Coordinates of C-alpha atoms in Angstrom, one line a residue:
M1035 CA 124.8 66.7 147.9
I1036 CA 124.5 64.9 144.7
S1037 CA 127.6 65.2 142.6
T1038 CA 126.3 64.0 139.2
V1039 CA 123.2 63.4 137.2
Q1040 CA 124.1 59.7 137.3
D1041 CA 124.0 59.8 141.2
L1042 CA 120.5 61.3 141.0
A1043 CA 119.3 58.7 138.6
A1044 CA 120.8 56.0 140.8
E1045 CA 118.9 57.2 143.8
A1046 CA 115.7 57.4 141.8
L1047 CA 116.0 53.9 140.4
F1048 CA 117.0 52.6 143.8
V1049 CA 113.7 53.8 145.4
S1050 CA 111.6 52.5 142.6
Y1051 CA 109.7 49.2 142.6
L1052 CA 111.5 48.0 139.6
Q1053 CA 113.2 44.6 140.3
P1054 CA 116.3 43.0 138.7
S1055 CA 114.2 39.9 137.9
E1056 CA 112.1 42.0 135.6
C1057 CA 115.1 42.5 133.2
P1058 CA 113.9 46.0 132.4
T1059 CA 114.5 47.5 129.0
R1060 CA 116.4 50.8 128.6
Q1061 CA 113.1 52.6 128.0
I1062 CA 111.6 51.2 131.2
V1063 CA 114.6 52.2 133.3
E1064 CA 114.5 55.7 131.8
E1065 CA 110.7 56.0 132.5
T1066 CA 111.1 54.7 136.0
V1067 CA 113.9 57.2 136.9
T1068 CA 111.8 60.0 135.6
A1069 CA 108.7 58.9 137.4
M1070 CA 110.5 58.5 140.7
L1071 CA 112.1 62.0 140.4
L1072 CA 108.7 63.5 139.7
R1073 CA 107.1 61.6 142.6
H1074 CA 109.7 62.0 145.3
G1075 CA 112.0 64.7 144.1
S1076 CA 115.8 64.5 144.6
D1077 CA 115.6 64.9 148.4
G1078 CA 112.9 62.3 148.7
C1079 CA 114.9 59.8 146.6
A1080 CA 118.0 60.4 148.7
A1081 CA 116.0 60.0 151.9
G1082 CA 114.7 56.6 150.7
V1083 CA 118.2 55.4 149.9
A1084 CA 119.5 56.5 153.3
E1085 CA 116.6 54.8 155.0
E1086 CA 117.2 51.5 153.3
F1087 CA 120.9 51.6 154.0
G1088 CA 120.1 52.2 157.6
D1089 CA 117.4 49.5 157.9
H1090 CA 118.6 46.8 155.5
P1091 CA 122.3 47.5 154.7
E1092 CA 123.0 44.1 153.1
A1093 CA 120.0 44.3 150.8
A1094 CA 120.7 47.9 150.0
V1095 CA 124.2 47.2 148.9
R1096 CA 123.0 44.5 146.5
R1097 CA 120.3 46.7 145.1
M1098 CA 122.7 49.7 144.6
N1099 CA 125.1 47.3 142.8
W1100 CA 122.2 46.3 140.4
V1101 CA 121.2 50.0 140.0
R1102 CA 124.7 51.0 139.1
Q1103 CA 125.0 48.1 136.5
E1104 CA 121.7 49.2 134.9
L1105 CA 122.7 52.8 134.7
T1106 CA 126.1 51.9 133.2
M1107 CA 124.4 49.9 130.5
L1108 CA 122.0 52.8 130.0
A1109 CA 124.9 55.2 129.5
A1110 CA 126.6 52.9 126.9
P1111 CA 126.1 54.0 123.3
R1112 CA 123.3 52.2 121.6
R1113 CA 124.3 49.8 119.0
P1114 CA 122.7 50.2 115.6
H1115 CA 120.2 47.5 114.8
F1116 CA 120.6 46.2 111.2
A1117 CA 117.9 44.1 109.6
S1118 CA 119.3 40.9 108.2

């Protein structure tokens, strides 16, 4: 069972095609998480994560680390942008 919204978002981002090399913006990450939840549902996202950890555990660990870093940055308060 998923214990937090962040866990659900992590599974959704994990199963997406978004790659770390794309250096996604906050908006892209948010849109991707939403799209994956709509496409796969929470159970489908969880199943995709489980499958990858079963088939490719080393790669899955690296991907989940990236996912968690992205979501941590997403949860951080936005800094105000001041024009100079």
